Tab-separated table of C-alpha atoms in Angstrom:
chain	number	residue	atom	x	y	z
W	1460	UNK	CA	121.111	137.615	61.288
W	1461	UNK	CA	122.473	134.263	60.294
W	1462	UNK	CA	120.336	131.211	60.820
W	1463	UNK	CA	119.494	127.950	59.208
W	1464	UNK	CA	119.691	124.187	59.255
W	1465	UNK	CA	122.553	122.909	61.340
W	1466	UNK	CA	124.599	124.916	63.786
W	1467	UNK	CA	128.159	125.719	62.783
W	1468	UNK	CA	130.334	124.372	65.567
W	1469	UNK	CA	134.015	124.652	66.347
W	1470	UNK	CA	134.975	121.122	65.395
W	1471	UNK	CA	137.757	120.742	62.840
W	1472	UNK	CA	136.574	119.659	59.442
W	1473	UNK	CA	137.240	116.195	58.068
W	1474	UNK	CA	135.270	114.244	55.501
W	1475	UNK	CA	134.254	110.791	56.656
W	1476	UNK	CA	136.191	107.824	55.290
W	1477	UNK	CA	133.280	106.662	53.165
W	1478	UNK	CA	132.662	110.052	51.573
W	1479	UNK	CA	133.292	109.935	47.853
W	1480	UNK	CA	133.504	112.560	45.167
W	1481	UNK	CA	130.560	111.827	42.942
W	1482	UNK	CA	127.125	112.900	41.804
W	1483	UNK	CA	128.624	115.844	39.980
W	1484	UNK	CA	127.150	115.080	36.587
W	1485	UNK	CA	128.829	114.170	33.341
W	1486	UNK	CA	131.229	116.450	31.524
W	1487	UNK	CA	129.507	117.959	28.505
W	1488	UNK	CA	130.163	116.566	25.047
W	1489	UNK	CA	132.911	118.343	23.211
W	1490	UNK	CA	131.345	118.192	19.780
W	1491	UNK	CA	133.645	119.421	17.015
W	1492	UNK	CA	135.786	121.568	19.303
W	1493	UNK	CA	139.412	120.487	19.507
W	1494	UNK	CA	140.341	119.751	23.100
W	1495	UNK	CA	143.912	119.529	24.297
W	1496	UNK	CA	145.237	122.845	23.032
W	1497	UNK	CA	146.395	123.546	26.571
W	1498	UNK	CA	148.756	120.598	26.236
W	1499	UNK	CA	148.741	120.048	29.969
W	1500	UNK	CA	147.634	117.545	32.561
W	1501	UNK	CA	144.401	115.601	32.808
W	1502	UNK	CA	142.933	118.401	34.928
W	1503	UNK	CA	144.071	121.062	32.455
W	1504	UNK	CA	142.346	119.135	29.675
W	1505	UNK	CA	139.187	118.795	31.765
W	1506	UNK	CA	139.169	122.519	32.523
W	1507	UNK	CA	139.658	123.277	28.844
W	1508	UNK	CA	136.673	121.074	28.077
W	1509	UNK	CA	134.614	122.855	30.736
W	1510	UNK	CA	135.501	126.309	29.416
W	1511	UNK	CA	134.998	125.433	25.745
W	1512	UNK	CA	131.595	123.837	26.259
W	1513	UNK	CA	130.163	126.181	28.908
W	1514	UNK	CA	127.464	128.585	27.701
W	1515	UNK	CA	128.075	131.955	29.338
W	1516	UNK	CA	124.879	133.723	30.489
W	1517	UNK	CA	125.935	137.212	29.322
W	1518	UNK	CA	128.652	139.183	27.525
W	1519	UNK	CA	130.663	139.853	30.656
W	1520	UNK	CA	130.815	136.171	31.513
W	1521	UNK	CA	131.617	135.308	27.894
W	1522	UNK	CA	134.564	137.711	27.996
W	1523	UNK	CA	135.795	136.005	31.167
W	1524	UNK	CA	135.339	132.581	29.596
W	1525	UNK	CA	137.503	133.575	26.629
W	1526	UNK	CA	140.084	135.188	28.912
W	1527	UNK	CA	140.237	132.114	31.167
W	1528	UNK	CA	140.596	129.816	28.172
W	1529	UNK	CA	143.394	131.919	26.722
W	1530	UNK	CA	145.246	131.916	30.043
W	1531	UNK	CA	144.878	128.140	30.306
W	1532	UNK	CA	146.236	127.557	26.801
W	1533	UNK	CA	149.238	129.778	27.564
W	1534	UNK	CA	149.741	128.363	31.067
W	1535	UNK	CA	148.387	124.807	31.369
W	1536	UNK	CA	150.115	124.532	34.753
W	1537	UNK	CA	147.799	127.267	36.064
W	1538	UNK	CA	145.460	124.526	37.283
W	1539	UNK	CA	147.911	124.016	40.156
W	1540	UNK	CA	148.677	126.359	43.051
W	1541	UNK	CA	152.415	126.065	42.345
W	1542	UNK	CA	151.871	127.217	38.770
W	1543	UNK	CA	151.937	130.901	37.779
W	1544	UNK	CA	150.901	133.508	40.399
W	1545	UNK	CA	147.616	133.969	38.501
W	1546	UNK	CA	146.006	130.544	38.579
W	1547	UNK	CA	142.705	128.705	38.585
W	1548	UNK	CA	140.661	127.884	41.659
W	1549	UNK	CA	137.216	126.429	42.275
W	1550	UNK	CA	134.295	127.739	44.293
W	1551	UNK	CA	131.130	126.033	45.496
W	1552	UNK	CA	128.026	127.989	46.480
W	1553	UNK	CA	126.223	125.639	48.877
W	1554	UNK	CA	122.487	126.201	49.259
W	1555	UNK	CA	119.939	124.583	51.521
W	1556	UNK	CA	117.319	122.292	49.993
W	1557	UNK	CA	114.881	125.183	49.515
W	1558	UNK	CA	117.469	127.465	47.942
W	1559	UNK	CA	116.683	130.118	50.542
W	1560	UNK	CA	119.920	130.008	52.532
W	1561	UNK	CA	123.576	129.895	51.570
W	1562	UNK	CA	126.459	128.414	53.561
W	1563	UNK	CA	129.304	130.930	53.908
W	1564	UNK	CA	132.736	130.795	55.480
W	1565	UNK	CA	134.438	133.654	57.303
W	1566	UNK	CA	137.862	133.411	55.683
W	1567	UNK	CA	140.756	133.511	58.147
W	1568	UNK	CA	143.088	135.514	55.874
W	1569	UNK	CA	140.621	137.827	54.153
W	1570	UNK	CA	138.400	138.313	57.256
W	1571	UNK	CA	135.343	138.364	55.000
W	1572	UNK	CA	132.474	136.017	54.233
W	1573	UNK	CA	132.894	133.932	51.084
W	1574	UNK	CA	131.462	130.919	49.331
W	1575	UNK	CA	133.381	127.698	49.921
W	1576	UNK	CA	136.293	126.894	47.636
W	1577	UNK	CA	140.024	126.843	47.087
W	1578	UNK	CA	142.852	125.451	44.982
W	1579	UNK	CA	142.638	122.516	42.599
W	1580	UNK	CA	144.620	119.487	43.808
W	1581	UNK	CA	146.489	116.978	41.578
W	1582	UNK	CA	144.375	114.089	42.899
W	1583	UNK	CA	141.025	115.669	42.048
W	1584	UNK	CA	139.003	113.574	39.565
W	1585	UNK	CA	137.766	116.624	37.677
W	1586	UNK	CA	137.197	120.362	38.050
W	1587	UNK	CA	133.677	119.741	39.355
W	1588	UNK	CA	135.136	117.095	41.654
W	1589	UNK	CA	137.594	119.666	42.984
W	1590	UNK	CA	134.693	121.982	43.832
W	1591	UNK	CA	132.960	119.161	45.684
W	1592	UNK	CA	136.131	118.273	47.599
W	1593	UNK	CA	136.616	121.889	48.684
W	1594	UNK	CA	132.988	122.082	49.806
W	1595	UNK	CA	133.420	118.887	51.836
W	1596	UNK	CA	136.673	120.051	53.432
W	1597	UNK	CA	135.445	123.526	54.346
W	1598	UNK	CA	131.922	122.604	55.457
W	1599	UNK	CA	132.606	119.418	57.407
W	1600	UNK	CA	129.849	117.722	55.416
W	1601	UNK	CA	130.232	114.372	53.675
W	1602	UNK	CA	130.174	114.162	49.893
W	1603	UNK	CA	126.905	112.238	50.129
W	1604	UNK	CA	125.348	115.288	51.834
W	1605	UNK	CA	125.927	117.455	48.756
W	1606	UNK	CA	124.561	117.379	45.226
W	1607	UNK	CA	126.679	119.469	42.861
W	1608	UNK	CA	125.325	121.129	39.723
W	1609	UNK	CA	127.170	119.528	36.784
W	1610	UNK	CA	128.229	122.805	35.151
W	1611	UNK	CA	129.757	126.054	36.434
W	1612	UNK	CA	127.278	128.749	37.362
W	1613	UNK	CA	129.699	131.700	37.234
W	1614	UNK	CA	133.305	132.674	36.518
W	1615	UNK	CA	135.127	135.260	38.611
W	1616	UNK	CA	138.585	136.800	38.542
W	1617	UNK	CA	139.782	138.551	41.683
W	1618	UNK	CA	143.164	139.985	42.582
W	1619	UNK	CA	144.636	139.128	45.963
W	1620	UNK	CA	146.390	141.193	48.651
W	1621	UNK	CA	149.852	140.433	49.974
W	1622	UNK	CA	148.494	138.172	52.722
W	1623	UNK	CA	147.996	135.492	50.079
W	1624	UNK	CA	151.725	135.192	49.372
W	1625	UNK	CA	152.753	134.412	45.807
W	1626	UNK	CA	149.123	134.181	44.607
W	1627	UNK	CA	148.395	137.397	42.701
W	1628	UNK	CA	144.978	136.524	41.272
W	1629	UNK	CA	142.496	133.674	41.327
W	1630	UNK	CA	140.527	132.668	38.246
W	1631	UNK	CA	137.589	131.035	39.973
W	1632	UNK	CA	135.322	128.397	38.411
W	1633	UNK	CA	132.189	128.440	40.566
W	1634	UNK	CA	129.701	125.631	40.966
W	1635	UNK	CA	126.484	125.308	42.941
W	1636	UNK	CA	125.550	122.556	45.376
W	1637	UNK	CA	122.527	121.663	47.472
W	1638	UNK	CA	122.948	120.322	51.004
W	1639	UNK	CA	120.806	117.451	52.165
W	1640	UNK	CA	118.206	118.487	54.783
W	1641	UNK	CA	119.468	117.941	58.305
W	1642	UNK	CA	123.155	117.883	57.384
W	1643	UNK	CA	125.375	119.520	59.996
W	1644	UNK	CA	128.194	121.837	58.812
W	1645	UNK	CA	131.298	122.261	60.975
W	1646	UNK	CA	134.000	124.923	60.961
W	1647	UNK	CA	137.308	123.989	59.331
W	1648	UNK	CA	140.793	125.128	60.299
W	1649	UNK	CA	140.770	127.516	57.317
W	1650	UNK	CA	137.799	129.489	58.626
W	1651	UNK	CA	137.003	131.716	61.559
W	1652	UNK	CA	133.316	130.851	61.314
W	1653	UNK	CA	130.838	128.981	59.135
W	1654	UNK	CA	127.140	129.774	58.998
W	1655	UNK	CA	123.952	129.722	56.980
W	1656	UNK	CA	122.797	133.140	55.808
W	1657	UNK	CA	119.605	134.202	54.018
W	1658	UNK	CA	120.413	134.104	50.313
W	1659	UNK	CA	118.743	137.474	49.793
W	1660	UNK	CA	120.310	139.139	52.863
W	1661	UNK	CA	124.038	138.444	52.838
W	1662	UNK	CA	126.179	139.707	55.735
W	1663	UNK	CA	127.796	143.128	55.607
W	1664	UNK	CA	131.308	143.191	54.261
W	1665	UNK	CA	130.900	140.345	51.787
W	1666	UNK	CA	132.780	140.606	48.512
W	1667	UNK	CA	130.837	142.299	45.725
W	1668	UNK	CA	131.021	139.243	43.487
W	1669	UNK	CA	129.281	137.042	46.069
W	1670	UNK	CA	125.793	138.403	45.353
W	1671	UNK	CA	125.775	137.497	41.630
W	1672	UNK	CA	127.331	134.118	42.479
W	1673	UNK	CA	124.520	133.308	44.907
W	1674	UNK	CA	121.936	134.541	42.423
W	1675	UNK	CA	123.399	132.374	39.655
W	1676	UNK	CA	123.561	129.348	41.956
W	1677	UNK	CA	119.923	129.711	42.984
W	1678	UNK	CA	118.822	130.005	39.363
W	1679	UNK	CA	120.847	126.964	38.295
W	1680	UNK	CA	119.560	124.803	41.133
W	1681	UNK	CA	115.959	125.918	40.588
W	1682	UNK	CA	116.194	124.970	36.912
W	1683	UNK	CA	117.081	121.388	37.884
W	1684	UNK	CA	114.543	121.091	40.688
W	1685	UNK	CA	110.960	120.264	39.648
W	1686	UNK	CA	108.334	122.496	41.286
W	1687	UNK	CA	106.452	121.047	44.221
W	1688	UNK	CA	103.175	119.399	43.337
W	1689	UNK	CA	100.038	121.181	44.589
């Protein structure tokens, strides 16, 4: 059963006026890697930086990193939804302060539970900032209620059915975030429902890639959170 801090109501989402995109950490140093091969926009350059400097946790993720980078160099406009049918998106796995529960949305088109996320927008300050904005829009929380891990926790490529129109595949850059205790999520117009679920007991019918995403998010957040003092 779903449970957790804050009941998911039926109020339309909308970030408060004073919510800002911040606290997402600094973009990693580039070192001696040449950035700008994508030859695209500011966001394309930022994504290239993210992909070139990110340390993949295993061979499968490394293969995706190289594939994503190659696609970006060939199609720098893939950071935008009106770019090629196969384009980049961002995801944000939102956890509670203890890392025991995850906030999921019941997607209106897919009719399945997913992490929060969506398309990158031209006004986003960065790729991590895009993930934070999507989390704010889809959760009804304010930016100040969320602390976003500064680096991606997982990459995922998934093909899309016809209900998604011209989008044929999403190349998802997934981040992790922690919600402030007591924050109250609210359902957005893009969702049928929004709820906290136990991180180790996800609802039936969730996409296969959600489990490793939640696992990676919990590990990343735990690595940044000092253990409680005895």
